[in-house]
Amino acid sequence: MANRIIVTGGAGFIGSAVVRNIICNTPDEVCVIDKLTYAGNLESLAEIADDPRYRFEKADICDKEALDRIFAAFRPTHVMHLAAESHVDRSIDGPGEFIQTNVVGTYTMLEAARKYFNTLDEAGKAAFRFHHISTDEVYGDLEGPEDFFRETTPYAPSSPYSASKASSDHLVRAWKRTFGLPTLVTNCSNNYGPYHFPEKLIPLVILHALDGKELPVYGQGLQIRDWLYVEDHARALYLVATSGVPGETYNIGGHNEKKNIEVVNKICELLDELRPRTDGKSYAGQIVYVKDRPGHDMRYAIDADKIARELGWKPQESFESGIRKTVMWYLEHKDDWCAHVLSGEYKMERLGTGE
């Protein structure tokens, strides 16, 4: 029997990958809830937009009345909650929006789900799942090179963004224990891949390089991140939502620890091969080092043994294969998807309303 899945933030980077994966590879129905803020882009869902199993609701996850209406009309078997403000630099400049979306929005989603859950019969309650998608940044950073984030690692968030996500994680677990809502939490490492908004490191470097701009690197670029290809993450999220155990947490990582400067140099190397500069020089010559941001964590690394052991998931892409696919995608879509995002044109096409 097909599932009926609400995906919040489904027009965003990870959310759209989840929706495309579900529609293309399962018989399930999907209802996307997205406010369409700057990072929400319906062009990221264009390939599945005409599928009868997909529907879209423009709504704010802080809008209780809208959520109640959508839950009652769609009658989901699963909720995959991805809607969030997620850019650390933006959280430093304006933390209030992160508290509103990530904390208040998650609370509102949980209450809408609980109200709906209480209307279900026993079979419906047994099937229902609320899957909250979070980040490894809630754990803070790691000391030694042999340390890893595990599901039992204490929380120690460093930025307003990670603190807001940590708060939402705690709410989700509290609604499980106090109200019996069958919730699950996943914490992932840094994602990359197609349809990534250009403020993030990898797409920013690709597009700046092609435009002849400087490639800014914080500090000396020695911060270490575990990189997870977004389509691998989408497969893992669906597996957790449909096969995970309520009350459990699953860490999802790519097994690809890289220093930021290594990532930037790899992108330059691929661009030198795939789209050489006309002057014959390397794109690496555009790298500049800039002042580090406040509270910048030095190292993240995920221990993903639990999801591999209990659910049988492991990433299909290495960093080398995934980053090549990513660079090639941006080269192929520089003049359409990327151009529309950078110009703001995608905002003018939302739902055909010209808003």
XYZ file of N, CA and C in Angstrom, residues 47-298:
756
model
N 10.913 18.402 -12.797
C 10.873 17.108 -13.469
C 9.754 16.204 -12.968
N 9.211 16.478 -11.768
C 8.126 15.627 -11.244
C 6.840 16.420 -11.032
N 6.829 17.680 -11.429
C 5.710 18.563 -11.107
C 4.387 18.121 -11.712
N 4.417 17.401 -12.825
C 3.179 16.972 -13.480
C 2.719 15.589 -13.046
N 3.453 14.964 -12.138
C 3.058 13.630 -11.675
C 1.815 13.745 -10.792
N 0.799 12.932 -11.025
C -0.431 13.039 -10.238
C -0.252 12.682 -8.755
N 0.881 12.057 -8.418
C 1.129 11.703 -7.014
C 1.804 12.832 -6.236
N 2.052 13.948 -6.911
C 2.699 15.101 -6.278
C 1.720 16.258 -6.168
N 1.735 16.923 -5.035
C 0.968 18.161 -4.894
C 1.779 19.149 -4.071
N 1.476 20.428 -4.253
C 2.237 21.482 -3.586
C 1.303 22.403 -2.823
N 1.694 22.736 -1.595
C 0.958 23.702 -0.778
C 1.915 24.801 -0.338
N 1.669 26.027 -0.800
C 2.475 27.142 -0.307
C 1.945 27.538 1.062
N 2.738 27.270 2.092
C 2.302 27.548 3.462
C 3.516 27.701 4.360
N 3.327 28.452 5.423
C 4.348 28.667 6.446
C 4.160 27.619 7.530
N 5.232 26.958 7.947
C 5.098 25.928 8.983
C 4.755 26.529 10.345
N 4.748 27.847 10.457
C 4.298 28.494 11.693
C 2.800 28.826 11.653
N 2.149 28.518 10.543
C 0.732 28.844 10.354
C -0.121 27.639 10.771
N -0.616 27.648 11.987
C -1.356 26.523 12.546
C -2.596 26.181 11.725
N -3.347 27.180 11.317
C -4.586 26.915 10.585
C -4.284 26.244 9.237
N -3.263 26.729 8.554
C -2.902 26.121 7.269
C -2.467 24.675 7.453
N -1.673 24.414 8.480
C -1.209 23.040 8.716
C -2.378 22.119 9.055
N -3.284 22.572 9.898
C -4.443 21.744 10.244
C -5.253 21.394 9.001
N -5.415 22.374 8.125
C -6.162 22.142 6.882
C -5.460 21.114 6.006
N -4.154 21.256 5.861
C -3.402 20.344 4.989
C -3.402 18.928 5.549
N -3.182 18.786 6.846
C -3.205 17.449 7.451
C -4.570 16.795 7.257
N -5.638 17.532 7.487
C -6.980 16.968 7.366
C -7.305 16.575 5.934
N -6.844 17.365 4.969
C -7.162 17.083 3.572
C -6.292 15.970 2.984
N -4.993 15.988 3.291
C -4.063 15.026 2.684
C -4.022 13.708 3.439
N -4.233 13.726 4.738
C -4.234 12.551 5.605
C -2.951 11.720 5.425
N -1.830 12.270 5.888
C -0.544 11.610 5.679
C -0.364 10.373 6.544
N 0.448 9.453 6.029
C 0.939 8.338 6.847
C 2.296 8.679 7.447
N 3.013 9.633 6.816
C 4.340 10.023 7.270
C 4.508 11.539 7.095
N 5.301 12.126 7.978
C 5.759 13.500 7.826
C 7.275 13.483 7.811
N 7.861 14.129 6.804
C 9.309 14.323 6.759
C 9.540 15.825 6.864
N 10.037 16.250 8.007
C 10.123 17.677 8.329
C 11.530 18.203 8.059
N 11.685 18.859 6.888
C 12.973 19.416 6.496
C 13.000 20.937 6.501
N 11.851 21.585 6.558
C 11.807 23.042 6.457
C 12.635 23.677 7.569
N 13.599 24.504 7.191
C 14.470 25.137 8.182
C 15.281 26.243 7.539
N 15.638 27.224 8.343
C 16.705 28.150 7.975
C 18.013 27.439 8.284
N 18.972 27.470 7.346
C 20.114 26.575 7.513
C 21.491 27.184 7.282
N 21.569 28.468 6.958
C 22.884 29.030 6.625
C 23.490 29.715 7.845
N 24.651 29.228 8.288
C 25.257 29.717 9.530
C 25.510 31.219 9.472
N 26.076 31.711 8.372
C 26.367 33.145 8.274
C 25.104 33.977 8.437
N 24.009 33.543 7.821
C 22.748 34.276 7.964
C 22.265 34.260 9.416
N 22.508 33.147 10.124
C 22.063 33.059 11.525
C 22.842 34.014 12.423
N 24.087 34.303 12.063
C 24.890 35.258 12.822
C 24.388 36.678 12.571
N 24.025 36.961 11.337
C 23.528 38.296 10.980
C 22.122 38.559 11.512
N 21.282 37.499 11.559
C 19.898 37.690 11.989
C 19.338 36.438 12.622
N 19.653 36.171 13.902
C 19.236 34.913 14.530
C 17.731 34.760 14.743
N 16.995 35.867 14.804
C 15.572 35.778 15.129
C 14.779 34.921 14.173
N 15.096 35.025 12.882
C 14.382 34.248 11.879
C 14.623 32.746 12.063
N 15.800 32.406 12.546
C 16.138 30.999 12.779
C 15.351 30.443 13.966
N 15.188 31.244 14.997
C 14.387 30.815 16.139
C 12.934 30.623 15.703
N 12.423 31.565 14.911
C 11.030 31.486 14.473
C 10.779 30.245 13.625
N 11.596 30.038 12.592
C 11.363 28.916 11.683
C 11.721 27.578 12.310
N 12.916 27.504 12.879
C 13.427 26.196 13.314
C 12.840 25.739 14.642
N 12.546 26.670 15.539
C 12.002 26.293 16.852
C 10.478 26.408 16.852
N 9.965 27.610 16.588
C 8.508 27.798 16.607
C 7.852 26.986 15.491
N 8.489 26.963 14.316
C 7.927 26.182 13.219
C 7.861 24.695 13.517
N 8.900 24.162 14.127
C 8.883 22.738 14.484
C 7.830 22.465 15.548
N 7.717 23.345 16.536
C 6.662 23.203 17.545
C 5.279 23.174 16.888
N 5.048 24.089 15.950
C 3.740 24.156 15.283
C 3.479 22.897 14.467
N 4.505 22.391 13.793
C 4.370 21.137 13.051
C 4.046 19.980 13.981
N 4.734 19.913 15.102
C 4.486 18.824 16.057
C 3.057 18.870 16.593
N 2.568 20.059 16.880
C 1.209 20.176 17.395
C 0.173 19.822 16.327
N 0.426 20.218 15.077
C -0.497 19.844 14.001
C -0.491 18.328 13.803
N 0.702 17.734 13.866
C 0.804 16.285 13.715
C 0.127 15.564 14.877
N 0.298 16.087 16.082
C -0.322 15.446 17.256
C -1.845 15.523 17.178
N -2.358 16.675 16.778
C -3.811 16.823 16.645
C -4.348 15.836 15.623
N -3.672 15.721 14.494
C -4.088 14.777 13.453
C -3.931 13.337 13.925
N -2.827 13.024 14.571
C -2.539 11.671 15.062
C -3.652 11.184 15.991
N -4.156 12.085 16.809
C -5.195 11.706 17.767
C -6.540 11.399 17.115
N -6.684 11.730 15.830
C -7.917 11.397 15.115
C -7.843 10.020 14.442
N -6.670 9.407 14.422
C -6.476 8.159 13.691
C -6.965 6.964 14.494
N -7.361 5.905 13.777
C -7.669 4.653 14.463
C -6.360 3.964 14.827
N -6.456 2.813 15.470
C -5.245 2.153 15.970
C -4.289 1.769 14.840
N -4.839 1.316 13.729
C -3.979 0.954 12.596
C -3.271 2.183 12.043
N -4.004 3.293 11.956
C -3.408 4.528 11.465
C -2.313 5.043 12.382
N -2.560 4.940 13.694
C -1.544 5.367 14.649
C -0.306 4.480 14.580
N -0.511 3.190 14.364
C 0.621 2.267 14.294
C 1.500 2.549 13.081
N 0.894 3.053 12.014
C 1.641 3.303 10.784
C 2.300 4.683 10.754
N 1.737 5.634 11.497
C 2.161 7.033 11.369
C 3.581 7.255 11.897
N 4.341 8.110 11.196
C 5.687 8.487 11.626
C 5.905 9.988 11.375
N 6.592 10.640 12.325
C 7.028 12.030 12.175
C 8.543 12.019 12.195
N 9.139 12.261 11.039
C 10.601 12.199 10.882
C 11.154 13.614 10.803
N 11.979 13.951 11.776
C 12.590 15.284 11.852
C 14.029 15.207 11.348
N 14.347 16.035 10.347
C 15.670 16.008 9.729
C 16.510 17.138 10.306
N 17.644 16.776 10.913
C 18.487 17.747 11.586
C 19.914 17.681 11.046
N 20.855 18.200 11.797
C 22.228 18.397 11.339
C 23.237 17.916 12.374
N 24.439 17.593 11.919
C 25.499 17.223 12.859
C 26.043 18.439 13.612
N 25.668 19.647 13.175
C 26.188 20.844 13.835
C 25.651 21.009 15.257
N 24.588 20.275 15.612
C 24.081 20.344 16.988
C 25.101 19.812 17.992
N 26.045 18.998 17.522
C 27.029 18.392 18.413
C 28.225 19.299 18.695
N 28.310 20.451 18.035
C 29.481 21.304 18.189
C 30.586 20.854 17.270
N 31.832 20.838 17.756
C 32.907 20.313 16.929
C 33.704 19.278 17.695
N 34.638 18.640 16.986
C 35.383 17.516 17.540
C 36.804 17.926 17.911
N 37.347 17.256 18.900
C 38.696 17.559 19.371
C 39.742 16.851 18.517
N 39.925 15.543 18.767
C 40.987 14.806 18.098
C 40.569 14.236 16.757
N 41.537 13.830 15.939
C 41.241 13.294 14.598
C 40.549 11.936 14.616
N 40.526 11.276 15.763
C 39.887 9.958 15.854
C 38.468 10.034 16.413
N 38.017 11.219 16.776
C 36.680 11.371 17.356
C 35.627 11.429 16.255
N 34.423 10.956 16.590
C 33.303 10.999 15.660
C 32.026 11.357 16.415
N 31.095 11.999 15.704
C 29.771 12.219 16.267
C 28.992 10.908 16.223
N 28.459 10.531 17.359
C 27.585 9.355 17.442
C 26.223 9.795 17.967
N 25.253 8.915 17.867
C 23.900 9.264 18.295
C 23.846 9.631 19.781
N 24.838 9.210 20.540
C 24.885 9.496 21.984
C 25.766 10.692 22.323
N 26.356 11.352 21.322
C 27.220 12.501 21.570
C 26.414 13.645 22.201
N 26.898 14.233 23.294
C 26.166 15.363 23.910
C 26.080 16.554 22.962
N 25.004 17.301 23.076
C 24.819 18.488 22.246
C 25.676 19.646 22.775
N 26.294 20.380 21.850
C 27.086 21.561 22.209
C 27.111 22.525 21.029
N 25.944 23.042 20.622
C 25.887 23.884 19.420
C 26.689 25.166 19.577
N 27.260 25.632 18.444
C 28.150 26.791 18.463
C 27.549 28.048 17.870
N 26.591 27.928 16.973
C 26.041 29.081 16.258
C 24.544 29.206 16.545
N 23.962 30.371 16.269
C 22.500 30.478 16.397
C 21.777 29.436 15.557
N 22.298 29.132 14.355
C 21.680 28.092 13.532
C 21.676 26.750 14.245
N 22.838 26.291 14.687
C 22.901 24.956 15.296
C 22.153 24.912 16.622
N 22.133 26.030 17.357
C 21.366 26.067 18.597
C 19.872 25.948 18.326
N 19.409 26.582 17.239
C 17.983 26.479 16.907
C 17.621 25.068 16.472
N 18.527 24.400 15.759
C 18.264 23.009 15.358
C 18.321 22.079 16.564
N 19.245 22.323 17.475
C 19.300 21.517 18.699
C 17.995 21.651 19.484
N 17.476 22.879 19.556
C 16.205 23.106 20.248
C 15.084 22.305 19.607
N 15.044 22.304 18.275
C 13.972 21.573 17.590
C 14.114 20.066 17.795
N 15.341 19.561 17.838
C 15.552 18.131 18.118
C 14.969 17.763 19.479
N 15.228 18.606 20.472
C 14.725 18.326 21.822
C 13.197 18.346 21.857
N 12.593 19.268 21.122
C 11.132 19.300 21.068
C 10.579 17.999 20.494
N 11.182 17.538 19.408
C 10.699 16.320 18.751
C 10.773 15.128 19.708
N 11.858 15.009 20.426
C 11.996 13.890 21.365
C 11.013 14.025 22.533
N 10.770 15.264 22.970
C 9.828 15.481 24.067
C 8.406 15.111 23.655
N 8.026 15.391 22.412
C 6.672 15.042 21.936
C 6.511 13.526 21.826
N 7.603 12.812 21.622
C 7.541 11.344 21.641
C 7.307 10.849 23.069
N 8.092 11.356 23.992
C 8.023 10.845 25.371
C 6.756 11.302 26.099
N 6.386 12.551 25.908
C 5.249 13.093 26.652
C 3.906 12.726 26.033
N 3.820 12.818 24.698
C 2.537 12.647 24.030
C 2.414 11.349 23.243
N 3.502 10.581 23.140
C 3.434 9.321 22.406
C 3.434 9.468 20.904
N 3.777 10.664 20.389
C 3.858 10.840 18.941
C 5.060 10.048 18.415
N 4.872 9.178 17.432
C 5.976 8.331 16.956
C 6.967 9.123 16.092
N 7.986 9.650 16.728
C 8.946 10.505 16.047
C 10.285 9.797 15.849
N 11.026 10.271 14.837
C 12.400 9.846 14.588
C 13.217 11.093 14.280
N 14.517 11.036 14.560
C 15.415 12.151 14.281
C 16.613 11.630 13.500
N 17.014 12.373 12.477
C 18.278 12.089 11.806
C 19.153 13.331 11.854
N 20.443 13.114 12.028
C 21.434 14.186 12.016
C 22.440 13.880 10.916
N 22.585 14.810 9.973
C 23.400 14.537 8.793
C 24.632 15.427 8.740
N 25.596 14.987 7.939
C 26.780 15.799 7.676
C 26.505 16.743 6.509
N 27.513 17.524 6.114
C 27.333 18.530 5.052
C 26.902 17.887 3.739
N 25.804 18.381 3.181
C 25.320 17.890 1.896
C 25.892 18.721 0.743
N 25.976 18.097 -0.418
C 26.342 18.804 -1.648
C 25.697 18.074 -2.806
N 25.604 18.747 -3.961
C 25.025 18.117 -5.131
C 24.209 19.109 -5.941
N 23.405 18.623 -6.900
C 22.595 19.494 -7.766
C 21.564 20.305 -6.980
N 21.199 21.459 -7.529
C 20.147 22.324 -7.006
C 20.499 22.964 -5.651
N 21.780 23.086 -5.326
C 22.211 23.679 -4.064
C 22.260 25.195 -4.208
N 21.633 25.917 -3.286
C 21.575 27.374 -3.379
C 22.990 27.950 -3.345
N 23.305 28.916 -4.209
C 24.686 29.355 -4.417
C 25.366 30.085 -3.269
N 24.723 30.256 -2.115
C 25.430 30.852 -0.984
C 26.313 29.819 -0.279
N 26.099 28.538 -0.531
C 26.861 27.475 0.126
C 28.207 27.275 -0.567
N 29.157 26.682 0.160
C 30.551 26.646 -0.285
C 30.732 26.087 -1.691
N 30.239 24.876 -1.950
C 30.559 24.220 -3.219
C 29.936 24.936 -4.420
N 28.632 25.225 -4.426
C 28.107 25.960 -5.597
C 28.670 27.362 -5.718
N 28.954 28.015 -4.578
C 29.516 29.357 -4.638
C 30.879 29.339 -5.325
N 31.714 28.367 -4.946
C 33.043 28.279 -5.544
C 32.937 27.985 -7.038
N 32.070 27.063 -7.432
C 31.922 26.715 -8.850
C 31.524 27.947 -9.659
N 30.483 28.646 -9.207
C 29.947 29.756 -9.983
C 30.863 30.978 -9.950
N 31.481 31.243 -8.796
C 32.445 32.342 -8.736
C 33.633 32.070 -9.648
N 34.086 30.820 -9.653
C 35.222 30.473 -10.511
C 34.881 30.738 -11.972
N 33.737 30.281 -12.411
C 33.345 30.445 -13.814
C 33.168 31.908 -14.194
N 32.791 32.739 -13.212
C 32.579 34.156 -13.483
C 33.850 34.982 -13.280
N 34.974 34.327 -12.990
C 36.228 35.040 -12.817
C 36.345 35.801 -11.513
N 35.520 35.457 -10.538
C 35.528 36.149 -9.252
C 36.487 35.470 -8.270
N 36.767 36.168 -7.175
C 37.575 35.581 -6.114
C 36.834 34.424 -5.465
N 37.606 33.436 -4.990
C 37.053 32.275 -4.298
C 37.402 32.401 -2.819
N 36.479 32.945 -2.001
C 36.806 33.225 -0.601
C 36.850 31.958 0.250
N 37.903 31.826 1.042
C 38.078 30.684 1.939
C 38.294 31.223 3.349
N 37.462 30.778 4.305
C 37.601 31.246 5.689
C 38.920 30.785 6.300
N 39.601 31.708 7.016
C 40.847 31.359 7.692
C 41.866 30.841 6.697
N 42.394 29.665 6.992
C 43.306 28.989 6.071
C 42.636 27.804 5.380
N 41.313 27.683 5.580
C 40.583 26.592 4.937
C 40.841 25.239 5.568
N 41.245 25.220 6.841
C 41.613 23.960 7.494
C 40.438 23.293 8.204
N 39.255 23.929 8.180
C 38.072 23.313 8.795
C 37.728 22.018 8.045
N 37.411 20.990 8.791
C 37.153 19.671 8.207
C 35.660 19.365 8.284
N 35.111 18.909 7.159
C 33.706 18.515 7.094
C 33.592 17.135 6.447
N 32.543 16.414 6.837
C 32.220 15.129 6.214
C 31.166 15.419 5.147
N 31.467 15.126 3.885
C 30.609 15.524 2.770
C 29.730 14.366 2.301
N 28.427 14.642 2.216
C 27.406 13.652 1.878
C 26.671 14.094 0.618
N 26.714 13.258 -0.421
C 26.017 13.582 -1.672
C 24.519 13.580 -1.422
N 23.823 14.618 -1.879
C 22.440 14.849 -1.480
C 21.512 13.700 -1.878
N 21.766 13.047 -3.003
C 20.886 11.950 -3.413
C 21.094 10.713 -2.539
N 22.312 10.506 -2.037
C 22.527 9.461 -1.032
C 21.738 9.783 0.231
N 21.761 11.056 0.625
C 21.026 11.469 1.820
C 19.526 11.264 1.638
N 19.013 11.605 0.456
C 17.578 11.442 0.191
C 17.154 9.980 0.343
N 17.978 9.070 -0.163
C 17.665 7.640 -0.026
C 17.672 7.215 1.438
N 18.629 7.738 2.198
C 18.696 7.402 3.619
C 17.481 7.932 4.372
N 17.068 9.144 4.054
C 15.932 9.743 4.753
C 14.647 8.965 4.505
N 14.428 8.551 3.279
C 13.232 7.760 2.984
C 13.275 6.429 3.740
N 14.436 5.828 3.806
C 14.586 4.561 4.518
C 14.273 4.727 5.999
N 14.776 5.796 6.605
C 14.496 6.040 8.023
C 13.010 6.301 8.235
N 12.413 7.132 7.384
C 10.997 7.478 7.541
C 10.104 6.248 7.463
N 10.441 5.320 6.588
C 9.558 4.174 6.344
C 9.963 2.911 7.098
N 11.222 2.826 7.539
C 11.684 1.590 8.191
C 12.348 1.818 9.539
N 12.584 3.063 9.921
C 13.230 3.347 11.198
C 12.316 3.062 12.381
N 12.911 2.977 13.552
C 12.178 2.676 14.785
C 11.831 3.981 15.504
N 10.553 4.241 15.796
C 10.183 5.465 16.504
C 10.966 5.617 17.804
N 11.360 6.850 18.071
C 12.149 7.130 19.260
C 13.646 7.055 19.039
N 14.053 6.534 17.879
C 15.481 6.380 17.598
C 16.035 7.582 16.834
N 17.347 7.749 16.957
C 18.096 8.741 16.195
C 19.078 8.013 15.300
N 19.239 8.495 14.069
C 20.179 7.888 13.124
C 21.075 8.989 12.559
N 22.376 8.815 12.700
C 23.330 9.730 12.081
C 23.615 9.285 10.653
N 23.648 10.250 9.739
C 23.850 9.950 8.315
C 25.066 10.737 7.827
N 26.095 10.028 7.398
C 27.323 10.669 6.940
C 27.807 10.084 5.636
N 28.705 10.822 4.980
C 29.186 10.402 3.667
C 30.505 9.656 3.685
N 31.137 9.543 4.881
C 32.464 8.905 4.995
C 33.487 9.623 4.117
N 33.368 10.960 4.053
C 34.241 11.746 3.177
C 34.715 12.990 3.913
N 35.682 12.843 4.826
C 36.217 14.000 5.531
C 37.215 14.741 4.648
N 36.958 16.038 4.487
C 37.844 16.866 3.677
C 38.012 18.231 4.340
N 39.232 18.785 4.256
C 39.424 20.173 4.643
C 38.759 21.060 3.591
N 38.250 22.213 4.027
C 37.595 23.111 3.082
C 38.509 23.494 1.923
N 39.791 23.720 2.196
C 40.706 24.096 1.126
C 40.908 22.940 0.142
N 40.815 21.701 0.634
C 40.898 20.552 -0.275
C 39.699 20.517 -1.210
N 38.525 20.832 -0.668
C 37.313 20.856 -1.484
C 37.431 21.926 -2.568
N 37.872 23.112 -2.183
C 38.002 24.210 -3.145
C 39.028 23.851 -4.226
N 40.149 23.288 -3.819
C 41.175 22.910 -4.798
C 40.674 21.813 -5.741
N 39.874 20.880 -5.225
C 39.327 19.820 -6.071
C 38.380 20.394 -7.116
N 37.565 21.357 -6.706
C 36.665 22.007 -7.657
C 37.476 22.717 -8.742
N 38.517 23.408 -8.339
C 39.362 24.104 -9.317
C 40.001 23.110 -10.287
N 40.444 21.984 -9.757
C 41.053 20.943 -10.597
C 40.056 20.412 -11.624
N 38.826 20.171 -11.200
C 37.804 19.663 -12.120
C 37.440 20.707 -13.172
N 37.324 21.963 -12.753
C 37.018 23.019 -13.716
C 38.166 23.219 -14.702
N 39.412 23.079 -14.213
C 40.558 23.163 -15.129
C 40.459 22.098 -16.222
N 39.922 20.930 -15.848
C 39.762 19.836 -16.808
C 38.541 20.028 -17.702
N 37.403 20.378 -17.099
C 36.129 20.371 -17.815
C 35.804 21.687 -18.519
N 36.269 22.812 -17.979
C 35.986 24.131 -18.556
C 37.201 25.036 -18.330
N 38.323 24.775 -19.035
C 39.568 25.515 -18.789
C 39.392 27.020 -18.998
N 40.131 27.783 -18.199
C 40.158 29.228 -18.403
C 40.779 29.553 -19.762
N 40.320 30.624 -20.363
C 40.819 30.984 -21.691
C 42.286 31.399 -21.665
N 42.766 31.843 -20.473
C 44.176 32.260 -20.397
C 45.103 31.103 -20.038
N 44.545 29.899 -19.897
C 45.359 28.732 -19.616
C 45.777 28.575 -18.164
N 45.420 29.535 -17.309
C 45.800 29.450 -15.894
C 44.788 28.615 -15.120
N 45.184 28.178 -13.916
C 44.289 27.391 -13.070
C 43.320 28.296 -12.323
N 42.115 27.793 -12.116
C 41.140 28.511 -11.297
C 41.641 28.690 -9.866
N 42.594 27.851 -9.426
C 43.118 27.965 -8.068
C 43.758 29.330 -7.821
N 44.152 30.009 -8.875
C 44.716 31.343 -8.727
C 43.711 32.368 -8.245
N 42.424 32.028 -8.246
C 41.383 32.946 -7.790
C 41.091 32.808 -6.292
N 41.734 31.835 -5.624
C 41.495 31.611 -4.194
C 42.043 32.776 -3.374
N 41.230 33.275 -2.445
C 41.679 34.285 -1.476
C 41.247 33.830 -0.089
N 42.059 34.177 0.906
C 41.761 33.801 2.288
C 41.179 35.010 3.014
N 40.045 34.782 3.683
C 39.342 35.871 4.356
C 39.231 35.571 5.839
N 38.931 36.619 6.607
C 38.814 36.478 8.058
C 37.788 35.406 8.423
N 38.149 34.536 9.368
C 37.257 33.454 9.767
C 36.003 34.015 10.430
N 34.907 33.277 10.351
C 33.673 33.735 10.965
C 33.687 33.395 12.464
N 32.894 34.116 13.277
C 32.861 33.861 14.719
C 32.347 32.459 15.042
N 32.987 31.809 16.004
C 32.518 30.512 16.490
C 32.604 29.390 15.486
N 33.506 29.501 14.514
C 33.580 28.516 13.436
C 34.092 27.179 13.969
N 33.274 26.126 13.852
C 33.692 24.784 14.277
C 34.807 24.277 13.369
N 35.768 23.561 13.964
C 36.923 23.112 13.192
C 36.713 21.775 12.503
